[in-house]
Amino acid sequence: MEFVAIILGGVLINNFVFSRFLGICPFLGVSQKVETAMGMSMAVIFVMTVASAITWPVYHLLLDPLGIEYLRTVAFILVIASLVQFVEIVMQKVSPTLYQALGIYLPLITTNCAVLGAAILNVQAEYTFIQAVVNGLAAAVGWALAIVLFAGIRERLDLADVPRPLQGFPIALITTGLMSISFFGFQGLFKQLFVR
Amino acid sequence: MKDFYNGILPENPVFRLLLGMCPVLAVTTAVANGFWMGMAVIFVLTCSNVIISAVRPFIPRQIRIPCFIVVIATFVTIVDLVMHAFLPGMYEILGIFIPLIVVNCIILARAEAFASRNPVPRAAADGLGMGVGFTVALVVIAAVRELLGTGNLVVAGRALFGAGLPIDPALVMILPPGAFITMGILLGALNLVGKKKE
């Protein structure tokens, strides 16, 4: 039940884009086409899950026992940056096809605040290892859901007759706002299921 | 001087370059939050620009990004600790977005595009200008959201409109959807004004 709560919470209720505002830059940047949005999503899901799995031991087995928790930000960003580089190299060797599909998105992930955000949220929520990994995965799936839906809308938007000053980013942001309102509906779902 | 001014209007990081959107949308629920977030960014941006510009001859090109990130992360940690000690209330509100300044695209973008190519004084002016531009943008967006969302503006602990404006506060403005919609409409309005000028 606990995991159901984490997954539902991560994907729908505390969606990274619509209610936590994490990963907005790539959300706006690579949502031109559904295809590229899918590629980016796959890369983010992969990196975020692995990053959650790696930053947990870094914090709980290294920083915490040594009493240097304040180095959290520095340590996490280095771990994530090297992880991304590592994934890129491994992927290039092991699966050139996958690398071709995801390659260009990987370097962008280092500066995706959703990845670092998930790692820090895991620490703040004091999750166990398994919970942290599930939370990372759920948050990434939520992010992926948001960007793919948004890319679908954006493809249609290109054909719509939008007033000139609103073309491009302004209308994209307003659309996101409307999507965010609709995601608010899921808050009730949570109450129904868990708070009875 | 020109480098300083550049960040405020012609290349405002938020309205013109559209960089660092996450904190812009997340912390602009009240003017005070936006202001302190801006202060934190000004500090990190100026300091990291100065350091990166000063050490630029010694950094090999291939590993420059990790080097920049370490410098930035150091200053973010300083801000994190200082805010935690002296502004505990604000630290709670800004929460995760303080450590996340590290991955704010503005800072890395300025380090890469400006500080690593220019001498220290110019880099400092650029960092300061960009930081001020960012703060102005945050305060403007926060003012719109706070005014429409609560019917009042609180500056330095005092409500500007006494008992509040005679409007029905639209709660949605200080909820997440309001952030996206305000930002979109503001950008649209700026485009409109920009077009008229031409």
mmCIF file of N, CA and C in Angstrom, chain A residues 41-128:
data_model
loop_
_atom_site.group_PDB
_atom_site.id
_atom_site.type_symbol
_atom_site.label_atom_id
_atom_site.label_comp_id
_atom_site.label_asym_id
_atom_site.label_seq_id
_atom_site.Cartn_x
_atom_site.Cartn_y
_atom_site.Cartn_z
ATOM 1 N N SER A 41 12.103 11.209 -22.535
ATOM 2 C CA SER A 41 11.459 10.561 -21.397
ATOM 3 C C SER A 41 12.180 9.284 -21.005
ATOM 4 N N MET A 42 12.493 8.459 -22.021
ATOM 5 C CA MET A 42 13.186 7.197 -21.747
ATOM 6 C C MET A 42 14.512 7.475 -21.035
ATOM 7 N N ALA A 43 15.264 8.445 -21.567
ATOM 8 C CA ALA A 43 16.556 8.770 -20.967
ATOM 9 C C ALA A 43 16.381 9.242 -19.527
ATOM 10 N N VAL A 44 15.361 10.079 -19.283
ATOM 11 C CA VAL A 44 15.153 10.602 -17.936
ATOM 12 C C VAL A 44 14.734 9.492 -16.979
ATOM 13 N N ILE A 45 13.810 8.630 -17.423
ATOM 14 C CA ILE A 45 13.359 7.534 -16.546
ATOM 15 C C ILE A 45 14.558 6.700 -16.131
ATOM 16 N N PHE A 46 15.405 6.368 -17.090
ATOM 17 C CA PHE A 46 16.569 5.537 -16.809
ATOM 18 C C PHE A 46 17.518 6.234 -15.830
ATOM 19 N N VAL A 47 17.914 7.442 -16.176
ATOM 20 C CA VAL A 47 18.911 8.135 -15.346
ATOM 21 C C VAL A 47 18.365 8.444 -13.946
ATOM 22 N N MET A 48 17.108 8.838 -13.874
ATOM 23 C CA MET A 48 16.558 9.225 -12.576
ATOM 24 C C MET A 48 16.457 8.031 -11.637
ATOM 25 N N THR A 49 16.055 6.875 -12.171
ATOM 26 C CA THR A 49 15.966 5.681 -11.323
ATOM 27 C C THR A 49 17.352 5.298 -10.831
ATOM 28 N N VAL A 50 18.317 5.258 -11.744
ATOM 29 C CA VAL A 50 19.672 4.882 -11.347
ATOM 30 C C VAL A 50 20.252 5.928 -10.389
ATOM 31 N N ALA A 51 19.990 7.216 -10.664
ATOM 32 C CA ALA A 51 20.528 8.264 -9.792
ATOM 33 C C ALA A 51 19.956 8.139 -8.385
ATOM 34 N N SER A 52 18.652 7.818 -8.276
ATOM 35 C CA SER A 52 18.066 7.619 -6.947
ATOM 36 C C SER A 52 18.754 6.468 -6.239
ATOM 37 N N ALA A 53 19.040 5.397 -6.989
ATOM 38 C CA ALA A 53 19.673 4.221 -6.396
ATOM 39 C C ALA A 53 21.097 4.517 -5.955
ATOM 40 N N ILE A 54 21.794 5.424 -6.651
ATOM 41 C CA ILE A 54 23.196 5.686 -6.298
ATOM 42 C C ILE A 54 23.328 6.765 -5.230
ATOM 43 N N THR A 55 22.486 7.802 -5.309
ATOM 44 C CA THR A 55 22.653 8.876 -4.328
ATOM 45 C C THR A 55 22.249 8.423 -2.933
ATOM 46 N N TRP A 56 21.363 7.417 -2.835
ATOM 47 C CA TRP A 56 20.953 6.945 -1.500
ATOM 48 C C TRP A 56 22.151 6.437 -0.705
ATOM 49 N N PRO A 57 22.915 5.439 -1.230
ATOM 50 C CA PRO A 57 24.094 5.013 -0.462
ATOM 51 C C PRO A 57 25.117 6.128 -0.276
ATOM 52 N N VAL A 58 25.264 7.009 -1.264
ATOM 53 C CA VAL A 58 26.235 8.093 -1.098
ATOM 54 C C VAL A 58 25.892 8.921 0.135
ATOM 55 N N TYR A 59 24.597 9.204 0.299
ATOM 56 C CA TYR A 59 24.216 10.030 1.443
ATOM 57 C C TYR A 59 24.232 9.234 2.744
ATOM 58 N N HIS A 60 23.589 8.068 2.725
ATOM 59 C CA HIS A 60 23.398 7.353 3.995
ATOM 60 C C HIS A 60 24.609 6.552 4.450
ATOM 61 N N LEU A 61 25.475 6.167 3.529
ATOM 62 C CA LEU A 61 26.651 5.383 3.932
ATOM 63 C C LEU A 61 27.931 6.210 3.952
ATOM 64 N N LEU A 62 27.910 7.364 3.288
ATOM 65 C CA LEU A 62 29.147 8.139 3.219
ATOM 66 C C LEU A 62 29.020 9.496 3.922
ATOM 67 N N LEU A 63 28.102 10.345 3.433
ATOM 68 C CA LEU A 63 28.023 11.702 3.975
ATOM 69 C C LEU A 63 27.505 11.714 5.408
ATOM 70 N N ASP A 64 26.448 10.924 5.662
ATOM 71 C CA ASP A 64 25.822 10.946 6.975
ATOM 72 C C ASP A 64 26.759 10.437 8.079
ATOM 73 N N PRO A 65 27.374 9.255 7.919
ATOM 74 C CA PRO A 65 28.266 8.771 8.986
ATOM 75 C C PRO A 65 29.454 9.694 9.229
ATOM 76 N N LEU A 66 29.934 10.372 8.167
ATOM 77 C CA LEU A 66 31.094 11.251 8.332
ATOM 78 C C LEU A 66 30.704 12.625 8.864
ATOM 79 N N GLY A 67 29.400 12.881 8.964
ATOM 80 C CA GLY A 67 28.940 14.167 9.476
ATOM 81 C C GLY A 67 29.159 15.314 8.510
ATOM 82 N N ILE A 68 29.190 15.032 7.212
ATOM 83 C CA ILE A 68 29.386 16.124 6.242
ATOM 84 C C ILE A 68 28.171 16.224 5.318
ATOM 85 N N GLU A 69 26.971 16.227 5.934
ATOM 86 C CA GLU A 69 25.749 16.296 5.127
ATOM 87 C C GLU A 69 25.699 17.563 4.285
ATOM 88 N N TYR A 70 26.389 18.614 4.763
ATOM 89 C CA TYR A 70 26.287 19.879 4.016
ATOM 90 C C TYR A 70 26.942 19.789 2.644
ATOM 91 N N LEU A 71 27.706 18.736 2.396
ATOM 92 C CA LEU A 71 28.289 18.561 1.061
ATOM 93 C C LEU A 71 27.325 17.858 0.108
ATOM 94 N N ARG A 72 26.080 17.663 0.582
ATOM 95 C CA ARG A 72 25.084 16.937 -0.207
ATOM 96 C C ARG A 72 24.971 17.445 -1.642
ATOM 97 N N THR A 73 24.787 18.775 -1.787
ATOM 98 C CA THR A 73 24.572 19.320 -3.124
ATOM 99 C C THR A 73 25.768 19.040 -4.027
ATOM 100 N N VAL A 74 26.973 19.319 -3.515
ATOM 101 C CA VAL A 74 28.181 19.121 -4.319
ATOM 102 C C VAL A 74 28.319 17.648 -4.689
ATOM 103 N N ALA A 75 28.143 16.769 -3.703
ATOM 104 C CA ALA A 75 28.333 15.340 -3.951
ATOM 105 C C ALA A 75 27.312 14.823 -4.963
ATOM 106 N N PHE A 76 26.046 15.204 -4.772
ATOM 107 C CA PHE A 76 25.000 14.679 -5.650
ATOM 108 C C PHE A 76 25.197 15.125 -7.092
ATOM 109 N N ILE A 77 25.537 16.403 -7.278
ATOM 110 C CA ILE A 77 25.638 16.887 -8.656
ATOM 111 C C ILE A 77 26.815 16.209 -9.357
ATOM 112 N N LEU A 78 27.891 15.959 -8.603
ATOM 113 C CA LEU A 78 29.032 15.252 -9.204
ATOM 114 C C LEU A 78 28.642 13.820 -9.552
ATOM 115 N N VAL A 79 27.932 13.157 -8.629
ATOM 116 C CA VAL A 79 27.508 11.777 -8.898
ATOM 117 C C VAL A 79 26.634 11.735 -10.147
ATOM 118 N N ILE A 80 25.699 12.688 -10.235
ATOM 119 C CA ILE A 80 24.782 12.673 -11.378
ATOM 120 C C ILE A 80 25.526 12.968 -12.677
ATOM 121 N N ALA A 81 26.426 13.961 -12.624
ATOM 122 C CA ALA A 81 27.164 14.314 -13.840
ATOM 123 C C ALA A 81 28.006 13.136 -14.311
ATOM 124 N N SER A 82 28.690 12.467 -13.382
ATOM 125 C CA SER A 82 29.516 11.349 -13.821
ATOM 126 C C SER A 82 28.656 10.159 -14.241
ATOM 127 N N LEU A 83 27.522 10.000 -13.574
ATOM 128 C CA LEU A 83 26.612 8.916 -13.954
ATOM 129 C C LEU A 83 26.152 9.087 -15.401
ATOM 130 N N VAL A 84 25.784 10.327 -15.732
ATOM 131 C CA VAL A 84 25.308 10.576 -17.091
ATOM 132 C C VAL A 84 26.398 10.274 -18.110
ATOM 133 N N GLN A 85 27.615 10.742 -17.780
ATOM 134 C CA GLN A 85 28.747 10.478 -18.676
ATOM 135 C C GLN A 85 28.963 8.975 -18.834
ATOM 136 N N PHE A 86 28.909 8.253 -17.700
ATOM 137 C CA PHE A 86 29.136 6.816 -17.674
ATOM 138 C C PHE A 86 28.073 6.091 -18.506
ATOM 139 N N VAL A 87 26.824 6.465 -18.274
ATOM 140 C CA VAL A 87 25.727 5.833 -19.024
ATOM 141 C C VAL A 87 25.940 6.048 -20.516
ATOM 142 N N GLU A 88 26.390 7.243 -20.872
ATOM 143 C CA GLU A 88 26.607 7.559 -22.276
ATOM 144 C C GLU A 88 27.661 6.639 -22.883
ATOM 145 N N ILE A 89 28.785 6.458 -22.158
ATOM 146 C CA ILE A 89 29.875 5.630 -22.675
ATOM 147 C C ILE A 89 29.440 4.169 -22.780
ATOM 148 N N VAL A 90 28.792 3.670 -21.704
ATOM 149 C CA VAL A 90 28.362 2.270 -21.707
ATOM 150 C C VAL A 90 27.379 2.017 -22.832
ATOM 151 N N MET A 91 26.421 2.929 -22.970
ATOM 152 C CA MET A 91 25.398 2.751 -23.986
ATOM 153 C C MET A 91 26.006 2.721 -25.378
ATOM 154 N N GLN A 92 26.995 3.560 -25.598
ATOM 155 C CA GLN A 92 27.649 3.631 -26.894
ATOM 156 C C GLN A 92 28.273 2.286 -27.254
ATOM 157 N N LYS A 93 28.859 1.624 -26.235
ATOM 158 C CA LYS A 93 29.507 0.333 -26.468
ATOM 159 C C LYS A 93 28.486 -0.783 -26.604
ATOM 160 N N VAL A 94 27.550 -0.830 -25.639
ATOM 161 C CA VAL A 94 26.667 -1.994 -25.524
ATOM 162 C C VAL A 94 25.544 -1.970 -26.553
ATOM 163 N N SER A 95 24.936 -0.812 -26.704
ATOM 164 C CA SER A 95 23.786 -0.778 -27.601
ATOM 165 C C SER A 95 23.795 0.484 -28.449
ATOM 166 N N PRO A 96 24.502 0.418 -29.575
ATOM 167 C CA PRO A 96 24.600 1.607 -30.432
ATOM 168 C C PRO A 96 23.231 2.105 -30.901
ATOM 169 N N THR A 97 22.277 1.194 -31.072
ATOM 170 C CA THR A 97 20.948 1.626 -31.528
ATOM 171 C C THR A 97 20.300 2.524 -30.482
ATOM 172 N N LEU A 98 20.350 2.041 -29.220
ATOM 173 C CA LEU A 98 19.766 2.817 -28.134
ATOM 174 C C LEU A 98 20.504 4.147 -27.992
ATOM 175 N N TYR A 99 21.823 4.084 -28.190
ATOM 176 C CA TYR A 99 22.620 5.302 -28.064
ATOM 177 C C TYR A 99 22.201 6.320 -29.121
ATOM 178 N N GLN A 100 21.966 5.819 -30.320
ATOM 179 C CA GLN A 100 21.533 6.713 -31.402
ATOM 180 C C GLN A 100 20.223 7.397 -31.041
ATOM 181 N N ALA A 101 19.334 6.599 -30.409
ATOM 182 C CA ALA A 101 18.019 7.146 -30.088
ATOM 183 C C ALA A 101 18.084 8.141 -28.931
ATOM 184 N N LEU A 102 18.870 7.813 -27.899
ATOM 185 C CA LEU A 102 18.860 8.639 -26.692
ATOM 186 C C LEU A 102 20.071 9.556 -26.570
ATOM 187 N N GLY A 103 21.114 9.252 -27.355
ATOM 188 C CA GLY A 103 22.400 9.924 -27.196
ATOM 189 C C GLY A 103 22.342 11.417 -27.007
ATOM 190 N N ILE A 104 21.641 12.105 -27.904
ATOM 191 C CA ILE A 104 21.651 13.564 -27.840
ATOM 192 C C ILE A 104 20.976 14.104 -26.591
ATOM 193 N N TYR A 105 20.102 13.294 -25.964
ATOM 194 C CA TYR A 105 19.388 13.802 -24.797
ATOM 195 C C TYR A 105 20.189 13.649 -23.515
ATOM 196 N N LEU A 106 21.136 12.689 -23.536
ATOM 197 C CA LEU A 106 21.811 12.378 -22.280
ATOM 198 C C LEU A 106 22.557 13.556 -21.669
ATOM 199 N N PRO A 107 23.395 14.292 -22.432
ATOM 200 C CA PRO A 107 24.129 15.395 -21.791
ATOM 201 C C PRO A 107 23.182 16.435 -21.188
ATOM 202 N N LEU A 108 22.007 16.587 -21.800
ATOM 203 C CA LEU A 108 21.045 17.573 -21.299
ATOM 204 C C LEU A 108 20.536 17.229 -19.907
ATOM 205 N N ILE A 109 20.613 15.936 -19.560
ATOM 206 C CA ILE A 109 19.998 15.507 -18.307
ATOM 207 C C ILE A 109 20.758 16.017 -17.092
ATOM 208 N N THR A 110 22.073 16.253 -17.246
ATOM 209 C CA THR A 110 22.842 16.735 -16.101
ATOM 210 C C THR A 110 22.223 18.002 -15.533
ATOM 211 N N THR A 111 21.761 18.879 -16.423
ATOM 212 C CA THR A 111 21.190 20.127 -15.938
ATOM 213 C C THR A 111 19.674 20.045 -15.803
ATOM 214 N N ASN A 112 19.133 18.831 -15.848
ATOM 215 C CA ASN A 112 17.705 18.681 -15.600
ATOM 216 C C ASN A 112 17.503 18.667 -14.095
ATOM 217 N N CYS A 113 16.844 19.727 -13.578
ATOM 218 C CA CYS A 113 16.777 19.811 -12.124
ATOM 219 C C CYS A 113 15.910 18.716 -11.533
ATOM 220 N N ALA A 114 15.123 18.021 -12.371
ATOM 221 C CA ALA A 114 14.288 16.954 -11.829
ATOM 222 C C ALA A 114 15.145 15.836 -11.229
ATOM 223 N N VAL A 115 16.288 15.558 -11.838
ATOM 224 C CA VAL A 115 17.107 14.444 -11.358
ATOM 225 C C VAL A 115 17.696 14.768 -9.989
ATOM 226 N N LEU A 116 18.330 15.931 -9.881
ATOM 227 C CA LEU A 116 18.867 16.343 -8.581
ATOM 228 C C LEU A 116 17.731 16.539 -7.584
ATOM 229 N N GLY A 117 16.624 17.077 -8.073
ATOM 230 C CA GLY A 117 15.465 17.298 -7.202
ATOM 231 C C GLY A 117 14.980 16.000 -6.588
ATOM 232 N N ALA A 118 14.868 14.956 -7.406
ATOM 233 C CA ALA A 118 14.402 13.665 -6.901
ATOM 234 C C ALA A 118 15.373 13.140 -5.841
ATOM 235 N N ALA A 119 16.673 13.278 -6.110
ATOM 236 C CA ALA A 119 17.665 12.774 -5.158
ATOM 237 C C ALA A 119 17.543 13.495 -3.817
ATOM 238 N N ILE A 120 17.360 14.827 -3.871
ATOM 239 C CA ILE A 120 17.275 15.593 -2.627
ATOM 240 C C ILE A 120 15.955 15.301 -1.914
ATOM 241 N N LEU A 121 14.872 15.169 -2.670
ATOM 242 C CA LEU A 121 13.579 14.861 -2.050
ATOM 243 C C LEU A 121 13.621 13.508 -1.350
ATOM 244 N N ASN A 122 14.328 12.551 -1.958
ATOM 245 C CA ASN A 122 14.462 11.235 -1.330
ATOM 246 C C ASN A 122 15.112 11.357 0.035
ATOM 247 N N VAL A 123 16.137 12.200 0.135
ATOM 248 C CA VAL A 123 16.825 12.379 1.400
ATOM 249 C C VAL A 123 15.908 13.066 2.405
ATOM 250 N N GLN A 124 15.218 14.131 1.918
ATOM 251 C CA GLN A 124 14.357 14.891 2.824
ATOM 252 C C GLN A 124 13.207 14.053 3.361
ATOM 253 N N ALA A 125 12.670 13.164 2.514
ATOM 254 C CA ALA A 125 11.537 12.357 2.948
ATOM 255 C C ALA A 125 11.997 11.169 3.785
ATOM 256 N N GLU A 126 13.297 11.004 3.938
ATOM 257 C CA GLU A 126 13.874 9.901 4.710
ATOM 258 C C GLU A 126 13.355 8.547 4.249
ATOM 259 N N TYR A 127 13.365 8.338 2.959
ATOM 260 C CA TYR A 127 12.951 7.063 2.399
ATOM 261 C C TYR A 127 14.008 5.992 2.643
ATOM 262 N N THR A 128 13.548 4.725 2.685
ATOM 263 C CA THR A 128 14.516 3.616 2.668
ATOM 264 C C THR A 128 15.007 3.463 1.237
#
